[in-house]
């Protein structure tokens, strides 16, 4: 026996110590993959979300407007070259060559309006990203709570299945000793089989919830949730991610409306000329410089459609802000009621579980003493199992209701 043990120990050292010695020689250690925290899981899900690129495009739009507003020119400059000659006509040697550069300028107030629009777009892009993170955090929390529920169901089903197998063995011994009838053994075997089926169902439910988690976040590990959360004592405010985004949308539409009004008049242009010419072949060439400024007469009719569209967009943004406030207020009432119901249900479930456990203990003692039959014991065990499952789920559902309430108020767990 000692020789076999020594041989096993040598084999264990042979296969388990070699990678560690190699890692030590290389100056490295085996990688350790820690489970992500809640903030990391939310960020991973945000990066996989289809709307993640939209925020980047909004930032690029704001950057484009800002670069345009930072320029001293109100548009793209242009250059022109012209050449005149009377060679086809009188052919007296007339020649004229002219080069010009046109520089569009900002009208008073146009540049400031465009800068305000750029700032509003950038601010809304940041608010959209914060809103996306808040929305994704809610989805991540729901997935984690679903996993908690199915995991608790599986754990409880596993414990009940193990208890049913123990009871089956005890009944089998008593049937062999002639204390119980074989029908009792069949009854307890059926109960054990039903527990096994329930355990398998909970395992499949857990696999399904795990697959949904991995598909949404791309992570294999599930972070732990903060324990002992309490409902936040605050009200909905303008700092809420949804209201903040809608408020900044109103600000952006206001800036766009103001920008449209400023664009009623086209940009003035300053043109610089350089000319070289002669009147006839007997004359020498002369050089001259010139400047020109053009001031267009703006009309409200030329930009009336753009101004009307911006006014309509501003009205829609204001309605969106009011609708968002109303939705959040109604949802707060509904979740507050859910929180109160789950709190009351938890107290009832605790009382119900205590009574069911007491009854099962009494029936188990009576069955062991031969004072009660197996049917009453199985009935008590079934009711106790149902009460225990209801208590566990009710506790998790209460914690989930607290989490939903806090999330609705704008809380984003880190």
GROMACS .gro file of C-alpha atoms in nm, residues 22-234:
model
  213
   22UNK     CA    1   0.850   2.614  -1.586
   23UNK     CA    2   0.653   2.927  -1.501
   24UNK     CA    3   0.895   3.008  -1.221
   25UNK     CA    4   1.193   2.965  -1.454
   26UNK     CA    5   1.034   3.197  -1.708
   27UNK     CA    6   0.951   3.453  -1.441
   28UNK     CA    7   0.579   3.432  -1.510
   29UNK     CA    8   0.277   3.311  -1.316
   30UNK     CA    9  -0.033   3.128  -1.436
   31UNK     CA   10  -0.300   3.378  -1.544
   32UNK     CA   11  -0.581   3.447  -1.303
   33UNK     CA   12  -0.911   3.560  -1.451
   34UNK     CA   13  -1.118   3.750  -1.197
   35UNK     CA   14  -1.490   3.789  -1.237
   36UNK     CA   15  -1.583   4.136  -1.364
   37UNK     CA   16  -1.749   4.382  -1.133
   38UNK     CA   17  -2.088   4.527  -1.214
   39UNK     CA   18  -1.950   4.841  -1.375
   40UNK     CA   19  -1.724   4.640  -1.606
   41UNK     CA   20  -2.014   4.416  -1.708
   42UNK     CA   21  -2.228   4.721  -1.789
   43UNK     CA   22  -1.949   4.876  -1.995
   44UNK     CA   23  -1.898   4.549  -2.186
   45UNK     CA   24  -2.269   4.540  -2.270
   46UNK     CA   25  -2.266   4.908  -2.371
   47UNK     CA   26  -1.985   4.848  -2.620
   48UNK     CA   27  -2.182   4.563  -2.777
   49UNK     CA   28  -2.502   4.767  -2.803
   50UNK     CA   29  -2.606   4.879  -3.154
   51UNK     CA   30  -2.654   5.240  -3.038
   52UNK     CA   31  -2.296   5.267  -2.910
   53UNK     CA   32  -2.171   5.392  -3.248
   54UNK     CA   33  -2.452   5.648  -3.267
   55UNK     CA   34  -2.307   5.847  -2.978
   56UNK     CA   35  -1.969   5.851  -3.153
   57UNK     CA   36  -2.131   5.981  -3.473
   58UNK     CA   37  -2.309   6.256  -3.275
   59UNK     CA   38  -1.976   6.359  -3.123
   60UNK     CA   39  -1.824   6.370  -3.472
   61UNK     CA   40  -2.113   6.590  -3.587
   62UNK     CA   41  -2.057   6.832  -3.299
   63UNK     CA   42  -1.685   6.838  -3.374
   64UNK     CA   43  -1.757   6.922  -3.737
   65UNK     CA   44  -1.981   7.215  -3.643
   66UNK     CA   45  -1.721   7.335  -3.392
   67UNK     CA   46  -1.443   7.328  -3.652
   68UNK     CA   47  -1.663   7.522  -3.891
   69UNK     CA   48  -1.748   7.781  -3.624
   70UNK     CA   49  -1.382   7.820  -3.525
   71UNK     CA   50  -1.294   7.926  -3.879
   72UNK     CA   51  -1.284   8.297  -3.960
   73UNK     CA   52  -1.441   8.225  -4.296
   74UNK     CA   53  -1.812   8.178  -4.335
   75UNK     CA   54  -1.772   7.933  -4.622
   76UNK     CA   55  -1.527   7.787  -4.869
   77UNK     CA   56  -1.296   8.037  -5.041
   78UNK     CA   57  -1.278   8.035  -5.420
   79UNK     CA   58  -1.029   8.145  -5.683
   80UNK     CA   59  -1.083   8.256  -6.043
   81UNK     CA   60  -0.863   8.328  -6.344
   82UNK     CA   61  -0.973   8.526  -6.651
   83UNK     CA   62  -0.807   8.618  -6.979
   84UNK     CA   63  -0.930   8.865  -7.244
   85UNK     CA   64  -0.792   8.927  -7.594
   86UNK     CA   65  -0.903   9.098  -7.918
   87UNK     CA   66  -0.708   8.858  -8.136
   88UNK     CA   67  -1.023   8.720  -8.295
   89UNK     CA   68  -1.174   9.067  -8.345
   90UNK     CA   69  -0.983   9.389  -8.417
   91UNK     CA   70  -0.647   9.233  -8.325
   92UNK     CA   71  -0.498   9.557  -8.194
   93UNK     CA   72  -0.299   9.372  -7.929
   94UNK     CA   73  -0.543   9.416  -7.641
   95UNK     CA   74  -0.463   9.174  -7.358
   96UNK     CA   75  -0.604   9.142  -7.006
   97UNK     CA   76  -0.529   8.877  -6.741
   98UNK     CA   77  -0.697   8.877  -6.402
   99UNK     CA   78  -0.671   8.655  -6.092
  100UNK     CA   79  -0.916   8.685  -5.804
  101UNK     CA   80  -0.968   8.522  -5.463
  102UNK     CA   81  -1.311   8.538  -5.293
  103UNK     CA   82  -1.337   8.501  -4.915
  104UNK     CA   83  -1.684   8.453  -4.761
  105UNK     CA   84  -1.724   8.612  -4.419
  106UNK     CA   85  -1.959   8.560  -4.125
  107UNK     CA   86  -2.251   8.793  -4.077
  108UNK     CA   87  -2.278   8.937  -3.725
  109UNK     CA   88  -2.420   8.667  -3.494
  110UNK     CA   89  -2.382   8.378  -3.740
  111UNK     CA   90  -2.055   8.251  -3.597
  112UNK     CA   91  -2.180   8.263  -3.238
  113UNK     CA   92  -2.498   8.079  -3.336
  114UNK     CA   93  -2.296   7.806  -3.507
  115UNK     CA   94  -2.067   7.771  -3.203
  116UNK     CA   95  -2.368   7.739  -2.973
  117UNK     CA   96  -2.510   7.469  -3.202
  118UNK     CA   97  -2.180   7.278  -3.192
  119UNK     CA   98  -2.173   7.289  -2.812
  120UNK     CA   99  -2.536   7.175  -2.791
  121UNK     CA  100  -2.474   6.879  -3.022
  122UNK     CA  101  -2.166   6.770  -2.825
  123UNK     CA  102  -2.352   6.800  -2.495
  124UNK     CA  103  -2.641   6.593  -2.628
  125UNK     CA  104  -2.395   6.328  -2.752
  126UNK     CA  105  -2.255   6.293  -2.399
  127UNK     CA  106  -2.607   6.280  -2.258
  128UNK     CA  107  -2.704   6.012  -2.511
  129UNK     CA  108  -2.410   5.799  -2.399
  130UNK     CA  109  -2.508   5.844  -2.033
  131UNK     CA  110  -2.867   5.748  -2.119
  132UNK     CA  111  -2.748   5.439  -2.309
  133UNK     CA  112  -2.539   5.334  -2.010
  134UNK     CA  113  -2.841   5.378  -1.780
  135UNK     CA  114  -3.066   5.176  -2.010
  136UNK     CA  115  -2.807   4.899  -2.051
  137UNK     CA  116  -2.753   4.894  -1.674
  138UNK     CA  117  -3.123   4.818  -1.632
  139UNK     CA  118  -3.102   4.530  -1.880
  140UNK     CA  119  -2.789   4.393  -1.713
  141UNK     CA  120  -2.953   4.407  -1.370
  142UNK     CA  121  -3.262   4.226  -1.501
  143UNK     CA  122  -3.044   3.950  -1.647
  144UNK     CA  123  -2.852   3.913  -1.321
  145UNK     CA  124  -3.172   3.894  -1.116
  146UNK     CA  125  -3.309   3.633  -1.356
  147UNK     CA  126  -2.990   3.434  -1.306
  148UNK     CA  127  -3.022   3.471  -0.930
  149UNK     CA  128  -3.378   3.335  -0.943
  150UNK     CA  129  -3.298   3.031  -1.158
  151UNK     CA  130  -2.980   2.963  -0.959
  152UNK     CA  131  -3.175   2.964  -0.633
  153UNK     CA  132  -3.437   2.735  -0.788
  154UNK     CA  133  -3.165   2.496  -0.902
  155UNK     CA  134  -2.992   2.498  -0.564
  156UNK     CA  135  -3.317   2.433  -0.380
  157UNK     CA  136  -3.421   2.163  -0.630
  158UNK     CA  137  -3.084   1.993  -0.585
  159UNK     CA  138  -3.121   1.993  -0.207
  160UNK     CA  139  -3.476   1.858  -0.229
  161UNK     CA  140  -3.368   1.587  -0.471
  162UNK     CA  141  -3.089   1.482  -0.235
  163UNK     CA  142  -3.334   1.476   0.057
  164UNK     CA  143  -3.578   1.266  -0.149
  165UNK     CA  144  -3.304   1.015  -0.227
  166UNK     CA  145  -3.218   0.987   0.142
  167UNK     CA  146  -3.582   0.926   0.228
  168UNK     CA  147  -3.602   0.666  -0.049
  169UNK     CA  148  -3.309   0.477   0.100
  170UNK     CA  149  -3.461   0.492   0.449
  171UNK     CA  150  -3.796   0.361   0.323
  172UNK     CA  151  -3.619   0.089   0.125
  173UNK     CA  152  -3.449  -0.032   0.443
  174UNK     CA  153  -3.776  -0.035   0.633
  175UNK     CA  154  -3.947  -0.221   0.348
  176UNK     CA  155  -3.667  -0.478   0.360
  177UNK     CA  156  -3.718  -0.508   0.735
  178UNK     CA  157  -4.089  -0.561   0.686
  179UNK     CA  158  -4.191  -0.239   0.860
  180UNK     CA  159  -4.344  -0.078   0.550
  181UNK     CA  160  -4.529  -0.206   0.247
  182UNK     CA  161  -4.376  -0.208  -0.099
  183UNK     CA  162  -4.641   0.041  -0.212
  184UNK     CA  163  -4.477   0.294   0.020
  185UNK     CA  164  -4.146   0.239  -0.160
  186UNK     CA  165  -4.313   0.299  -0.497
  187UNK     CA  166  -4.468   0.617  -0.361
  188UNK     CA  167  -4.138   0.756  -0.239
  189UNK     CA  168  -3.964   0.654  -0.563
  190UNK     CA  169  -4.221   0.853  -0.758
  191UNK     CA  170  -4.157   1.151  -0.534
  192UNK     CA  171  -3.781   1.115  -0.585
  193UNK     CA  172  -3.830   1.096  -0.960
  194UNK     CA  173  -4.043   1.411  -0.962
  195UNK     CA  174  -3.769   1.591  -0.767
  196UNK     CA  175  -3.515   1.478  -1.025
  197UNK     CA  176  -3.735   1.609  -1.307
  198UNK     CA  177  -3.772   1.942  -1.127
  199UNK     CA  178  -3.396   1.958  -1.079
  200UNK     CA  179  -3.341   1.897  -1.450
  201UNK     CA  180  -3.593   2.167  -1.541
  202UNK     CA  181  -3.421   2.422  -1.319
  203UNK     CA  182  -3.083   2.327  -1.468
  204UNK     CA  183  -3.213   2.390  -1.820
  205UNK     CA  184  -3.365   2.721  -1.707
  206UNK     CA  185  -3.028   2.821  -1.563
  207UNK     CA  186  -2.851   2.727  -1.888
  208UNK     CA  187  -3.100   2.937  -2.084
  209UNK     CA  188  -3.051   3.239  -1.855
  210UNK     CA  189  -2.673   3.198  -1.876
  211UNK     CA  190  -2.688   3.190  -2.256
  212UNK     CA  191  -2.895   3.510  -2.256
  213UNK     CA  192  -2.638   3.675  -2.027
  214UNK     CA  193  -2.346   3.576  -2.247
  215UNK     CA  194  -2.525   3.689  -2.564
  216UNK     CA  195  -2.601   4.034  -2.419
  217UNK     CA  196  -2.271   4.107  -2.242
  218UNK     CA  197  -2.021   3.876  -2.410
  219UNK     CA  198  -1.900   3.771  -2.064
  220UNK     CA  199  -1.887   3.423  -1.918
  221UNK     CA  200  -1.875   3.531  -1.554
  222UNK     CA  201  -2.158   3.704  -1.370
  223UNK     CA  202  -2.068   3.984  -1.126
  224UNK     CA  203  -2.198   3.989  -0.773
  225UNK     CA  204  -2.466   4.238  -0.676
  226UNK     CA  205  -2.433   4.472  -0.378
  227UNK     CA  206  -2.589   4.316  -0.070
  228UNK     CA  207  -2.847   4.481   0.151
  229UNK     CA  208  -2.961   4.751  -0.088
  230UNK     CA  209  -3.220   4.995   0.044
  231UNK     CA  210  -3.460   5.213  -0.155
  232UNK     CA  211  -3.313   5.554  -0.231
  233UNK     CA  212  -3.476   5.847  -0.057
  234UNK     CA  213  -3.490   6.094  -0.344
   0.00000   0.00000   0.00000
